Tab-separated table of C-alpha atoms in Angstrom:
chain	number	residue	atom	x	y	z
Z	16	MET	CA	167.525	202.323	-62.551
Z	17	GLU	CA	163.878	203.547	-62.689
Z	18	TYR	CA	163.903	205.090	-59.422
Z	19	LYS	CA	160.145	204.581	-58.233
Z	20	ASP	CA	158.353	207.508	-54.981
Z	21	TYR	CA	157.103	205.320	-53.031
Z	22	TYR	CA	155.378	207.919	-51.152
Z	23	ALA	CA	153.570	209.856	-54.227
Z	24	ILE	CA	152.309	206.545	-55.812
Z	25	LEU	CA	150.391	206.443	-52.564
Z	26	GLY	CA	149.501	209.929	-52.439
Z	27	LEU	CA	151.663	211.445	-48.716
Z	28	GLN	CA	154.185	213.645	-47.746
Z	29	LYS	CA	157.518	212.103	-46.472
Z	30	ASN	CA	156.659	212.462	-42.949
Z	31	ALA	CA	153.055	211.014	-43.137
Z	32	SER	CA	152.626	208.576	-40.585
Z	33	SER	CA	152.086	204.506	-40.176
Z	34	ASP	CA	148.810	205.082	-40.130
Z	35	ASP	CA	148.124	207.282	-43.234
Z	36	ILE	CA	149.974	204.718	-44.434
Z	37	LYS	CA	147.499	202.171	-43.962
Z	38	LYS	CA	144.758	204.606	-44.389
Z	39	ALA	CA	146.402	205.419	-47.792
Z	40	TYR	CA	147.022	202.315	-49.174
Z	41	ARG	CA	143.775	200.817	-48.023
Z	42	THR	CA	142.314	203.388	-50.492
Z	43	LEU	CA	143.990	202.932	-53.249
Z	44	ALA	CA	143.312	198.859	-53.057
Z	45	ARG	CA	139.374	199.146	-52.301
Z	46	LYS	CA	139.592	201.240	-55.780
Z	47	LEU	CA	142.668	199.925	-57.795
Z	48	HIS	CA	141.526	195.383	-57.743
Z	49	PRO	CA	142.240	193.952	-60.284
Z	50	ASP	CA	137.897	192.347	-59.287
Z	51	VAL	CA	137.059	196.404	-59.662
Z	52	ASN	CA	138.941	196.647	-62.840
Z	53	PRO	CA	138.994	193.815	-64.162
Z	54	ASN	CA	140.978	193.996	-68.374
Z	55	ASP	CA	142.032	197.257	-67.450
Z	56	LYS	CA	145.365	196.923	-67.531
Z	57	ASP	CA	146.832	200.641	-65.723
Z	58	ALA	CA	144.686	199.725	-63.022
Z	59	GLN	CA	145.936	196.242	-62.859
Z	60	LYS	CA	149.633	198.561	-63.434
Z	61	LYS	CA	149.159	200.927	-60.522
Z	62	PHE	CA	147.664	198.182	-58.190
Z	63	GLN	CA	151.537	196.876	-58.585
Z	64	GLU	CA	152.522	199.992	-57.324
Z	65	ILE	CA	150.794	200.642	-54.592
Z	66	ASN	CA	152.205	196.669	-53.092
Z	67	GLU	CA	155.237	197.383	-53.886
Z	68	ALA	CA	155.261	201.125	-51.270
Z	69	ASN	CA	153.354	199.770	-49.144
Z	70	GLU	CA	155.848	197.247	-48.999
Z	71	VAL	CA	158.252	199.225	-47.720
Z	72	LEU	CA	156.597	202.574	-45.745
Z	73	SER	CA	154.393	200.381	-44.241
Z	74	ASP	CA	158.357	197.954	-43.408
Z	75	PRO	CA	159.377	200.381	-40.987
Z	76	GLU	CA	163.379	198.633	-41.237
Z	77	LYS	CA	162.965	198.689	-45.486
Z	78	ARG	CA	161.984	202.500	-44.721
Z	79	LYS	CA	164.236	203.285	-42.822
Z	80	LYS	CA	166.296	201.799	-45.735
Z	81	TYR	CA	164.865	203.826	-48.740
Z	82	ASP	CA	164.265	206.687	-47.159
Z	83	GLU	CA	168.146	207.060	-45.930
Z	84	TYR	CA	169.713	205.807	-49.733
Z	85	GLY	CA	166.950	206.754	-51.769
Z	86	LYS	CA	167.507	207.772	-55.956
Z	87	ASP	CA	171.412	206.893	-54.069
Z	88	TRP	CA	169.886	202.635	-53.422
Z	89	LYS	CA	172.308	202.038	-55.247
Z	90	HIS	CA	175.047	203.063	-52.668
Z	91	ALA	CA	174.015	201.293	-49.831
Z	92	GLU	CA	175.560	198.366	-47.648
Z	93	GLU	CA	173.732	197.100	-45.918
Z	94	PHE	CA	170.562	195.294	-48.484
Z	95	GLY	CA	171.772	191.774	-47.560
Z	96	LYS	CA	170.477	192.445	-44.355
Z	97	ALA	CA	167.557	194.029	-46.146
Z	98	LYS	CA	166.644	191.464	-47.904
Z	99	LYS	CA	167.578	188.626	-45.481
Z	100	SER	CA	165.484	190.358	-43.034
Z	101	ARG	CA	163.222	190.187	-45.278
Z	102	GLN	CA	162.692	186.103	-46.531
Z	103	GLN	CA	162.722	185.899	-42.949
Z	104	SER	CA	159.532	187.895	-42.331
Z	105	GLY	CA	157.785	186.939	-45.482
Z	106	SER	CA	156.543	189.384	-48.899
Z	107	SER	CA	152.992	189.431	-48.722
Z	108	GLN	CA	150.779	192.044	-46.952
Z	109	THR	CA	147.084	191.698	-46.285
Z	110	PHE	CA	144.363	194.598	-46.601
Z	111	GLY	CA	141.263	193.527	-44.232
Z	112	GLY	CA	141.778	189.879	-44.480
Z	113	GLU	CA	143.280	189.546	-48.136
Z	114	SER	CA	147.673	188.793	-49.495
Z	115	TYR	CA	148.296	191.014	-51.646
Z	116	GLY	CA	151.187	191.066	-53.562
Z	117	GLY	CA	152.705	189.785	-57.008
Z	118	ASP	CA	155.255	191.171	-59.464
Z	119	PHE	CA	158.163	193.995	-58.162
Z	120	SER	CA	160.363	196.393	-59.393
Z	121	ASP	CA	163.324	196.319	-60.087
Z	122	PHE	CA	163.945	198.894	-57.803
Z	123	PHE	CA	162.715	196.993	-55.520
Z	124	GLU	CA	164.105	193.826	-56.545
Z	125	SER	CA	167.786	195.908	-55.792
Z	126	MET	CA	167.928	197.490	-53.441
Z	127	PHE	CA	165.202	194.280	-51.032
Z	128	GLY	CA	165.638	190.636	-53.161
Z	129	SER	CA	163.407	189.262	-55.415
Z	130	SER	CA	159.707	187.841	-53.536
Z	131	THR	CA	159.548	185.412	-50.949
Z	132	GLY	CA	160.645	182.263	-52.694
Z	133	GLY	CA	161.154	183.681	-56.208
Z	134	SER	CA	157.269	183.080	-56.339
Z	135	ARG	CA	155.581	185.622	-58.660
Z	136	HIS	CA	152.270	184.524	-58.019
Z	137	ILE	CA	150.475	185.001	-55.072
Z	138	LYS	CA	146.517	184.503	-54.344
Z	139	TYR	CA	143.906	187.300	-54.035
Z	140	ARG	CA	141.264	186.844	-52.160
Z	141	GLY	CA	138.019	187.571	-54.252
Z	142	GLN	CA	136.104	191.286	-53.740
Z	143	ASP	CA	133.551	191.614	-51.446
Z	144	LEU	CA	130.061	192.285	-53.155
Z	145	ARG	CA	126.962	193.718	-51.831
Z	146	ALA	CA	123.104	193.550	-52.571
Z	147	GLU	CA	119.782	194.571	-50.908
Z	148	LEU	CA	116.557	192.926	-50.858
Z	149	GLN	CA	112.691	194.198	-50.132
Z	150	LEU	CA	110.816	192.269	-48.267
Z	151	THR	CA	106.540	193.177	-46.802
Z	152	LEU	CA	106.253	192.879	-43.807
Z	153	HIS	CA	104.634	189.678	-44.332
Z	154	ASP	CA	107.147	188.401	-45.530
Z	155	ALA	CA	109.614	189.688	-42.775
Z	156	MET	CA	106.998	187.794	-40.327
Z	157	GLN	CA	108.591	184.378	-40.974
Z	158	THR	CA	111.034	181.633	-42.267
Z	159	HIS	CA	111.794	181.365	-45.541
Z	160	GLN	CA	114.025	181.043	-48.973
Z	161	GLN	CA	114.452	183.071	-51.455
Z	162	THR	CA	117.306	182.852	-54.274
Z	163	LEU	CA	118.940	185.706	-55.451
Z	164	THR	CA	120.724	186.332	-58.837
Z	165	LEU	CA	124.274	188.023	-59.161
Z	166	ASN	CA	126.826	187.906	-62.303
Z	167	GLY	CA	124.701	185.296	-63.084
Z	168	ASN	CA	124.990	182.919	-60.861
Z	169	LYS	CA	121.621	182.372	-58.565
Z	170	ILE	CA	122.248	181.628	-54.796
Z	171	ARG	CA	119.465	180.177	-52.290
Z	172	ILE	CA	119.274	181.612	-48.762
Z	173	THR	CA	117.765	181.070	-45.915
Z	174	ILE	CA	116.199	184.600	-44.039
Z	175	PRO	CA	115.095	184.313	-40.501
Z	176	ALA	CA	111.189	185.256	-39.678
Z	177	GLY	CA	112.511	188.644	-38.005
Z	178	ILE	CA	115.014	189.638	-40.413
Z	179	GLU	CA	114.641	194.719	-39.316
Z	180	ASN	CA	114.993	196.410	-41.952
Z	181	GLY	CA	117.935	198.042	-42.775
Z	182	GLN	CA	119.879	194.749	-41.016
Z	183	THR	CA	123.106	192.921	-43.182
Z	184	ILE	CA	124.190	189.771	-43.257
Z	185	LYS	CA	126.601	187.444	-44.308
Z	186	ILE	CA	126.486	185.084	-46.303
Z	187	SER	CA	130.550	183.478	-46.381
Z	188	GLY	CA	131.969	182.396	-49.948
Z	189	HIS	CA	129.450	183.915	-52.399
Z	190	GLY	CA	131.152	186.818	-53.073
Z	191	GLY	CA	133.541	187.555	-55.530
Z	192	ALA	CA	135.901	184.803	-57.643
Z	193	GLY	CA	139.404	184.529	-56.009
Z	194	MET	CA	142.713	185.561	-58.473
Z	195	ASN	CA	145.103	182.568	-59.162
Z	196	GLY	CA	143.327	180.077	-56.875
Z	197	GLY	CA	142.903	182.243	-53.600
Z	198	PRO	CA	139.529	182.288	-51.910
Z	199	HIS	CA	136.069	183.922	-52.462
Z	200	GLY	CA	134.894	187.067	-51.473
Z	201	ASP	CA	131.874	187.409	-49.323
Z	202	LEU	CA	128.360	188.793	-50.359
Z	203	TYR	CA	126.701	190.620	-47.748
Z	204	ILE	CA	122.819	191.692	-48.323
Z	205	THR	CA	120.801	194.405	-46.693
Z	206	PHE	CA	117.872	194.409	-45.900
Z	207	SER	CA	114.660	196.509	-46.751
Z	208	ILE	CA	111.056	196.203	-44.737
Z	209	ALA	CA	108.924	199.024	-45.150
Z	210	ASN	CA	105.638	199.115	-43.293
Z	211	ASN	CA	102.679	199.324	-44.871
Z	212	ALA	CA	99.177	201.690	-44.919
Z	213	THR	CA	97.964	198.804	-41.782
Z	214	PHE	CA	100.349	197.914	-39.503
Z	215	LYS	CA	103.123	199.670	-38.156
Z	216	ARG	CA	106.209	197.695	-37.237
Z	217	LEU	CA	108.580	199.193	-34.277
Z	218	ASP	CA	111.334	197.119	-33.489
Z	219	ASN	CA	108.797	193.865	-32.949
Z	220	ASP	CA	105.724	195.287	-31.074
Z	221	ILE	CA	103.217	196.567	-34.136
Z	222	TYR	CA	100.502	198.555	-33.615
Z	223	THR	CA	97.515	198.925	-36.337
Z	224	THR	CA	93.945	200.793	-36.164
Z	225	ALA	CA	90.950	198.877	-35.883
Z	226	GLU	CA	87.269	200.650	-37.100
Z	227	ILE	CA	84.519	200.105	-34.549
Z	228	ASP	CA	81.085	201.912	-35.247
Z	229	LEU	CA	78.976	204.069	-32.777
Z	230	TYR	CA	76.685	200.947	-31.535
Z	231	THR	CA	79.175	198.292	-30.560
Z	232	ALA	CA	81.912	201.243	-28.978
Z	233	VAL	CA	78.309	202.304	-26.358
Z	234	LEU	CA	77.314	198.934	-26.683
Z	235	GLY	CA	79.725	196.599	-27.172
Z	236	GLY	CA	80.847	193.242	-28.837
Z	237	ASP	CA	83.251	191.042	-30.590
Z	238	LEU	CA	85.098	191.928	-34.282
Z	239	ILE	CA	86.934	189.538	-36.345
Z	240	LEU	CA	90.376	192.054	-37.472
Z	241	ASP	CA	92.893	190.850	-40.047
Z	242	THR	CA	96.798	191.243	-38.865
Z	243	LEU	CA	99.715	189.899	-40.243
Z	244	ASP	CA	99.722	186.790	-39.157
Z	245	GLY	CA	95.485	185.927	-39.477
Z	246	LYS	CA	92.742	186.706	-38.086
Z	247	VAL	CA	92.229	187.389	-34.326
Z	248	LYS	CA	88.852	187.947	-32.584
Z	249	LEU	CA	88.559	190.653	-30.633
Z	250	LYS	CA	85.889	191.433	-27.304
Z	251	ILE	CA	84.974	195.411	-27.576
Z	252	ASN	CA	83.776	196.480	-23.749
Z	253	PRO	CA	80.498	198.605	-24.065
Z	254	GLU	CA	81.858	202.179	-23.643
Z	255	THR	CA	84.586	201.896	-25.712
Z	256	GLN	CA	86.477	205.138	-25.550
Z	257	ASN	CA	86.974	206.505	-29.167
Z	258	GLY	CA	90.787	206.569	-29.080
Z	259	THR	CA	91.293	203.332	-26.720
Z	260	LYS	CA	94.290	201.636	-27.113
Z	261	VAL	CA	94.775	197.565	-26.647
Z	262	LYS	CA	97.477	195.760	-25.934
Z	263	LEU	CA	97.333	191.842	-27.098
Z	264	LYS	CA	100.613	190.143	-26.039
Z	265	GLY	CA	102.491	188.089	-27.943
Z	266	LYS	CA	101.189	189.041	-31.662
Z	267	GLY	CA	103.482	191.225	-32.692
Z	268	PHE	CA	107.011	190.376	-34.271
Z	269	PRO	CA	109.197	187.529	-34.064
Z	270	VAL	CA	112.510	188.378	-32.034
Z	271	TYR	CA	114.992	187.304	-34.907
Z	272	LYS	CA	116.895	184.276	-33.859
Z	273	ARG	CA	114.119	183.443	-30.491
Z	274	GLU	CA	112.654	180.990	-31.265
Z	275	GLY	CA	108.998	181.146	-28.947
Z	276	HIS	CA	109.858	185.037	-28.544
Z	277	PHE	CA	107.306	187.293	-30.023
Z	278	GLY	CA	106.467	190.526	-30.283
Z	279	ASP	CA	103.025	192.505	-28.928
Z	280	LEU	CA	100.384	193.559	-31.092
Z	281	PHE	CA	99.345	197.188	-30.148
Z	282	ILE	CA	95.709	198.522	-31.540
Z	283	THR	CA	93.445	202.437	-31.152
Z	284	TYR	CA	89.820	201.424	-31.223
Z	285	ASN	CA	89.137	204.686	-33.956
Z	286	VAL	CA	84.685	205.249	-33.527
Z	287	LYS	CA	82.953	205.881	-36.410
Z	288	LEU	CA	79.951	207.852	-36.445
Z	289	PRO	CA	76.860	207.488	-37.396
Z	290	THR	CA	76.720	209.615	-41.156
Z	291	ASN	CA	73.073	210.242	-43.585
Z	292	LEU	CA	71.211	210.171	-40.930
Z	293	ASN	CA	67.211	209.783	-41.373
Z	294	ASP	CA	64.950	211.573	-39.521
Z	295	LYS	CA	63.981	209.108	-37.129
Z	296	GLN	CA	67.411	208.256	-36.713
Z	297	LYS	CA	68.436	211.948	-35.628
Z	298	GLU	CA	64.782	211.628	-33.331
Z	299	LEU	CA	66.119	208.774	-31.219
Z	300	PHE	CA	69.407	211.597	-30.561
Z	301	VAL	CA	67.414	213.853	-29.542
Z	302	GLN	CA	65.377	211.259	-26.918
Z	303	LEU	CA	68.896	210.439	-26.339
Z	304	SER	CA	70.497	214.028	-25.614
Z	305	LYS	CA	67.783	214.858	-23.449
Z	306	LEU	CA	67.580	211.276	-22.075
Z	307	LYS	CA	71.045	212.161	-19.977
C-alpha cells in the first residue's frame, strides 16, 4: 500500500511548526479549491491530498503517530486508539470558516480509520468572489441602487450615501455556489471613486474653487455656484482678495451611515483679472492708481 509523505504534499520539512502547517494548507487550499479549478481532475486530486495531509499533521496525536511509524505504519499497535480519538473529535477541518474533507487514501484509512460516520461526502462552502465598482462623486453623494451581473446572475445592491474610495463591503451569500449542498460564498465589492476636475473630496469635506471677476472682488456682489448637491448663492464681500477661502458648513459629503451628518464645503476664490482692455479702461485704471 502506497506510503503518503504528508510533509512533501504540503511542501514542508518534518520540523515544520503548527503555524507553518496551517499557512501551507491555507495557501494550497485557495489555489486548488474545486471552485477555482472546475473540471480539473488533477487539481481535485491534489486538493484531496492536501486535506488528508492537513487532517493528520494539524492534529498533534495523529502527527505523533505518523512521525513515529511513517512508512512502517503497518506495524503500529495503537491505530485503534487513533481511530477512536478521530471518531470522537470529528474528521472535518476548518479553513476560514469553511468545512473541508472528502475521500481519504487507503493509507490514511488503514492508519487512522475511515472518515467520520463513514461519509465520503463533505459539504464545501462556495468560493468568495471579489468585484470592483466604479462610482462618480455624484453617485456616492446619495443612497442608490445598482444592478451587477456576476457569472450570469444579476445582483441588485443598495449603496449607502457617503461610501468612501477604496471601501469594501460584503454581500453575504452572493459568492460562488457550494458543493454537495454546502453554502454559497460571499461577495466582496470594493468601490473606486475618483475626484473630478471641479471637486476634490477629502474624508467628508469637499474642496473647490470659484472664479470671480475683479469688479465683484472689489465692490462685492453675489455668485451662484454649482455644487455636487445643487446650486448655492454666495455673498461676496467687498475687497475680497485672491485666494480667499470660505467654508459652507454642512454642505460637504454625507457621513457614511450617519443620517443627517455632513462634512463641509470649502471654496477658494480665484479673482480673474480683466484682459483686452480698451484705451478708456486703461485710462481709468491709471487714474485709480494715482488716487491710491
